[in-house]
C-alpha positions as a LaTeX table, in Angstrom:
\begin{tabular}{lrrr}
\hline
Residue & $x$ (\AA) & $y$ (\AA) & $z$ (\AA) \\
\hline
Unk1 & 0.59 & $-51.08$ & 31.51 \\
Unk2 & 3.42 & $-49.79$ & 33.37 \\
Unk3 & 7.06 & $-49.44$ & 31.84 \\
Unk4 & 6.79 & $-50.43$ & 28.10 \\
Unk5 & 9.97 & $-49.23$ & 26.22 \\
Unk6 & 9.47 & $-47.27$ & 24.02 \\
Unk7 & 10.38 & $-48.97$ & 21.34 \\
Unk8 & 8.06 & $-51.64$ & 22.01 \\
Unk9 & 5.27 & $-50.15$ & 21.58 \\
Unk10 & 4.05 & $-49.37$ & 17.39 \\
Unk11 & 0.93 & $-49.12$ & 15.37 \\
Unk12 & $-1.56$ & $-46.14$ & 14.88 \\
Unk13 & $-3.75$ & $-45.39$ & 17.15 \\
Unk14 & $-7.66$ & $-43.61$ & 15.98 \\
Unk15 & $-8.69$ & $-39.95$ & 16.05 \\
Unk16 & $-10.82$ & $-41.03$ & 18.60 \\
Unk17 & $-8.81$ & $-42.89$ & 20.80 \\
Unk18 & $-7.12$ & $-39.53$ & 21.64 \\
Unk19 & $-9.26$ & $-36.65$ & 23.90 \\
Unk20 & $-7.67$ & $-33.79$ & 24.95 \\
Unk21 & $-3.25$ & $-33.38$ & 24.15 \\
Unk22 & $-1.10$ & $-30.99$ & 25.88 \\
Unk23 & 1.01 & $-29.20$ & 24.31 \\
Unk24 & 2.82 & $-30.02$ & 27.17 \\
Unk25 & 2.91 & $-33.71$ & 26.14 \\
Unk26 & 4.66 & $-32.37$ & 22.48 \\
Unk27 & 8.45 & $-32.30$ & 21.79 \\
Unk28 & 10.78 & $-33.35$ & 19.56 \\
Unk29 & 9.67 & $-32.58$ & 15.45 \\
Unk30 & 6.17 & $-32.10$ & 13.67 \\
Unk31 & 5.60 & $-32.51$ & 10.38 \\
Unk32 & 4.04 & $-31.51$ & 8.31 \\
Unk33 & 0.83 & $-29.23$ & 9.05 \\
Unk34 & $-1.82$ & $-28.44$ & 6.57 \\
Unk35 & $-3.65$ & $-25.52$ & 6.47 \\
Unk36 & $-6.52$ & $-26.43$ & 5.92 \\
Unk37 & $-6.58$ & $-28.53$ & 8.90 \\
Unk38 & $-6.41$ & $-25.01$ & 11.06 \\
Unk39 & $-8.95$ & $-22.85$ & 12.09 \\
Unk40 & $-8.80$ & $-19.65$ & 12.88 \\
Unk41 & $-6.08$ & $-18.37$ & 11.68 \\
Unk42 & $-5.63$ & $-15.22$ & 9.32 \\
Unk43 & $-3.59$ & $-15.64$ & 6.44 \\
Unk44 & $-1.77$ & $-12.25$ & 6.71 \\
Unk45 & $-0.37$ & $-9.29$ & 4.23 \\
Unk46 & $-0.68$ & $-10.93$ & 1.75 \\
Unk47 & $-0.77$ & $-7.76$ & $-1.05$ \\
Unk48 & 2.17 & $-4.75$ & $-0.50$ \\
Unk49 & 3.07 & $-2.43$ & $-3.64$ \\
Unk50 & 4.45 & 0.49 & $-4.24$ \\
Unk51 & 4.49 & 2.85 & $-6.82$ \\
Unk52 & 6.04 & 7.00 & $-7.86$ \\
Unk53 & 7.03 & 8.80 & $-10.00$ \\
Unk54 & 9.34 & 8.10 & $-12.43$ \\
Unk55 & 10.31 & 12.16 & $-13.20$ \\
Unk56 & 10.00 & 14.96 & $-12.07$ \\
Unk57 & 8.33 & 17.93 & $-13.63$ \\
Unk58 & 7.81 & 21.57 & $-13.30$ \\
Unk59 & 3.49 & 21.72 & $-11.74$ \\
Unk60 & 1.92 & 26.02 & $-12.41$ \\
Unk61 & $-0.48$ & 26.88 & $-9.17$ \\
Unk62 & $-3.70$ & 25.09 & $-9.01$ \\
Unk63 & $-4.73$ & 21.44 & $-9.13$ \\
Unk64 & $-4.51$ & 18.55 & $-11.60$ \\
Unk65 & $-4.32$ & 14.28 & $-10.58$ \\
Unk66 & $-1.62$ & 12.97 & $-11.52$ \\
Unk67 & $-2.20$ & 10.98 & $-14.66$ \\
Unk68 & 1.80 & 10.39 & $-15.69$ \\
Unk69 & 4.69 & 8.50 & $-15.06$ \\
Unk70 & 3.87 & 5.86 & $-12.70$ \\
Unk71 & 6.46 & 2.64 & $-11.83$ \\
Unk72 & 6.13 & 0.53 & $-9.81$ \\
Unk73 & 8.29 & 0.60 & $-7.23$ \\
Unk74 & 10.92 & $-2.86$ & $-8.12$ \\
Unk75 & 11.08 & $-1.56$ & $-11.66$ \\
Unk76 & 15.14 & $-1.89$ & $-11.99$ \\
Unk77 & 16.64 & $-2.83$ & $-9.32$ \\
Unk78 & 15.93 & $-6.17$ & $-7.09$ \\
Unk79 & 17.19 & $-5.32$ & $-3.98$ \\
Unk80 & 13.37 & $-3.57$ & $-3.90$ \\
Unk81 & 10.03 & $-5.76$ & $-3.91$ \\
Unk82 & 6.85 & $-6.20$ & $-2.68$ \\
Unk83 & 4.51 & $-9.32$ & $-1.88$ \\
Unk84 & 1.74 & $-10.88$ & $-4.07$ \\
Unk85 & 1.33 & $-12.24$ & $-6.94$ \\
Unk86 & $-1.74$ & $-10.20$ & $-7.87$ \\
Unk87 & $-0.67$ & $-6.48$ & $-7.27$ \\
Unk88 & $-2.47$ & $-2.52$ & $-8.23$ \\
Unk89 & $-2.89$ & $-1.75$ & $-11.52$ \\
Unk90 & $-2.91$ & 1.50 & $-13.19$ \\
Unk91 & $-4.02$ & 3.54 & $-16.28$ \\
Unk92 & $-3.99$ & 7.13 & $-16.79$ \\
Unk93 & $-2.99$ & 7.55 & $-12.79$ \\
Unk94 & $-5.94$ & 5.74 & $-11.72$ \\
Unk95 & $-5.12$ & 2.66 & $-9.66$ \\
Unk96 & $-7.31$ & $-1.10$ & $-8.99$ \\
Unk97 & $-6.92$ & $-3.01$ & $-6.82$ \\
Unk98 & $-6.58$ & $-6.79$ & $-6.98$ \\
Unk99 & $-9.16$ & $-8.61$ & $-5.00$ \\
Unk100 & $-10.85$ & $-7.42$ & $-1.82$ \\
Unk101 & $-10.27$ & $-6.35$ & 1.46 \\
Unk102 & $-8.74$ & $-3.99$ & 3.63 \\
Unk103 & $-6.48$ & $-1.52$ & 2.92 \\
Unk104 & $-3.85$ & 1.04 & 3.97 \\
Unk105 & $-2.43$ & 3.26 & 1.19 \\
Unk106 & 0.37 & 5.55 & 2.42 \\
Unk107 & 0.76 & 8.96 & $-0.46$ \\
Unk108 & 3.29 & 10.92 & $-0.21$ \\
Unk109 & 4.42 & 14.48 & $-2.10$ \\
Unk110 & 8.29 & 15.46 & $-2.46$ \\
Unk111 & 9.33 & 18.95 & $-4.41$ \\
Unk112 & 10.26 & 22.65 & $-3.81$ \\
Unk113 & 9.58 & 25.37 & $-4.35$ \\
Unk114 & 10.37 & 26.81 & $-8.09$ \\
Unk115 & 11.30 & 30.81 & $-8.08$ \\
Unk116 & 8.77 & 31.87 & $-5.87$ \\
Unk117 & 6.08 & 31.52 & $-2.60$ \\
Unk118 & 4.32 & 28.95 & $-1.86$ \\
Unk119 & 1.83 & 28.97 & 0.70 \\
Unk120 & 0.52 & 25.95 & 0.00 \\
Unk121 & 1.40 & 21.89 & $-1.88$ \\
Unk122 & 0.20 & 19.01 & $-0.61$ \\
Unk123 & $-1.32$ & 15.90 & $-2.51$ \\
Unk124 & $-4.90$ & 14.14 & $-1.96$ \\
Unk125 & $-5.74$ & 10.27 & $-3.01$ \\
Unk126 & $-10.13$ & 10.77 & $-4.29$ \\
Unk127 & $-12.20$ & 7.11 & $-3.79$ \\
Unk128 & $-13.98$ & 5.80 & $-5.90$ \\
Unk129 & $-16.56$ & 3.69 & $-5.57$ \\
Unk130 & $-17.99$ & 3.39 & $-8.47$ \\
Unk131 & $-15.47$ & 2.54 & $-11.53$ \\
Unk132 & $-14.57$ & 6.72 & $-11.39$ \\
Unk133 & $-17.65$ & 7.88 & $-13.00$ \\
Unk134 & $-17.51$ & 10.06 & $-8.66$ \\
Unk135 & $-14.91$ & 10.98 & $-7.30$ \\
Unk136 & $-14.56$ & 11.74 & $-3.03$ \\
Unk137 & $-11.49$ & 13.31 & $-1.67$ \\
Unk138 & $-10.61$ & 10.80 & 1.32 \\
Unk139 & $-7.48$ & 12.07 & 2.94 \\
Unk140 & $-5.65$ & 15.81 & 1.84 \\
Unk141 & $-2.18$ & 17.50 & 2.94 \\
Unk142 & $-0.32$ & 20.56 & 3.04 \\
Unk143 & 3.01 & 21.56 & 3.30 \\
Unk144 & 4.59 & 25.42 & 2.18 \\
Unk145 & 8.05 & 26.56 & 1.29 \\
Unk146 & 9.03 & 30.00 & 2.47 \\
Unk147 & 10.86 & 31.04 & 0.24 \\
Unk148 & 12.54 & 30.34 & $-3.36$ \\
Unk149 & 13.54 & 26.39 & $-3.93$ \\
Unk150 & 12.44 & 25.08 & $-0.07$ \\
Unk151 & 11.93 & 21.77 & 0.02 \\
Unk152 & 9.37 & 20.13 & 1.28 \\
Unk153 & 6.99 & 17.22 & 2.10 \\
Unk154 & 3.36 & 15.93 & 2.38 \\
Unk155 & 1.66 & 12.04 & 4.06 \\
Unk156 & $-1.15$ & 11.10 & 3.70 \\
Unk157 & $-2.25$ & 7.46 & 4.62 \\
Unk158 & $-5.63$ & 6.25 & 4.54 \\
Unk159 & $-7.35$ & 2.84 & 5.74 \\
Unk160 & $-10.24$ & 1.61 & 3.11 \\
Unk161 & $-12.68$ & $-1.26$ & 2.86 \\
Unk162 & $-13.00$ & $-2.42$ & $-0.79$ \\
Unk163 & $-16.03$ & $-4.56$ & $-1.37$ \\
Unk164 & $-16.72$ & $-5.20$ & $-5.03$ \\
Unk165 & $-12.51$ & $-4.76$ & $-5.76$ \\
Unk166 & $-14.23$ & $-4.37$ & $-9.72$ \\
Unk167 & $-15.59$ & $-0.59$ & $-9.25$ \\
Unk168 & $-12.90$ & 0.45 & $-6.73$ \\
Unk169 & $-11.48$ & 2.70 & $-7.74$ \\
Unk170 & $-8.31$ & 6.04 & $-6.48$ \\
Unk171 & $-6.57$ & 8.31 & $-7.99$ \\
Unk172 & $-3.95$ & 11.35 & $-6.17$ \\
Unk173 & $-3.65$ & 15.11 & $-6.91$ \\
Unk174 & $-1.13$ & 17.90 & $-6.63$ \\
Unk175 & $-2.88$ & 20.53 & $-5.68$ \\
Unk176 & $-0.16$ & 24.16 & $-4.66$ \\
Unk177 & $-1.05$ & 28.05 & $-4.52$ \\
Unk178 & 2.23 & 28.69 & $-6.77$ \\
Unk179 & 4.68 & 26.44 & $-9.20$ \\
Unk180 & 6.48 & 24.10 & $-7.72$ \\
Unk181 & 8.38 & 21.53 & $-8.80$ \\
Unk182 & 7.83 & 17.46 & $-8.28$ \\
Unk183 & 9.93 & 15.36 & $-7.43$ \\
Unk184 & 10.48 & 11.83 & $-8.72$ \\
Unk185 & 12.63 & 9.19 & $-9.70$ \\
Unk186 & 11.37 & 5.00 & $-10.03$ \\
Unk187 & 14.73 & 3.71 & $-7.57$ \\
Unk188 & 15.21 & 7.03 & $-4.95$ \\
Unk189 & 11.18 & 7.20 & $-3.90$ \\
Unk190 & 10.02 & 11.03 & $-3.29$ \\
Unk191 & 6.48 & 10.78 & $-4.61$ \\
Unk192 & 5.18 & 7.91 & $-5.35$ \\
Unk193 & 2.05 & 5.58 & $-3.00$ \\
Unk194 & 1.92 & 2.54 & $-1.05$ \\
Unk195 & $-0.59$ & 0.14 & $-0.96$ \\
Unk196 & $-0.65$ & $-2.74$ & 1.72 \\
Unk197 & $-3.60$ & $-5.70$ & 1.91 \\
Unk198 & $-3.99$ & $-5.83$ & 5.98 \\
Unk199 & $-6.77$ & $-8.28$ & 5.45 \\
Unk200 & $-10.02$ & $-9.39$ & 4.66 \\
Unk201 & $-13.17$ & $-7.56$ & 4.25 \\
\hline
\end{tabular}
């Protein structure tokens, strides 16, 4: 059959009769397609969350966990946001993951020396796979201040494979050789951490 006007064709074609349909044969607007019928696709980034210290404070020398003043960076500003409905949760500086997956965690320390030279000042990431009963250092980054009121920033990034969200925990500490002032602000990001779920484990 040849030269049949398309307007004279009606009805439907059974799925079994369509053996091969190349992209070049498709034109015009396609109807909505359910994702349930597609294979080989990933959901992409389903969670991105950012936390900051909401207030600055002075820290003497030594190593101490960051346990207070953590807030979600989107607090109080409509133009700051996140991705996903299930996000990180925090209690006394300990963060819990919302689900299994591959996560990228970037932590940042921003501060300045407070009254003298600091040979080192930095932030470390600690991970526990057993509900916080035992932690291991997974990243550390240090800077130094060579004079009074010298400003510094340090960053650390780790990719975690979270296979059990019910037991995985992460926390941060700050270690410094001389008294420093740690910068914090709930909207202007200084010291904090960003959590991005990259995909499935």
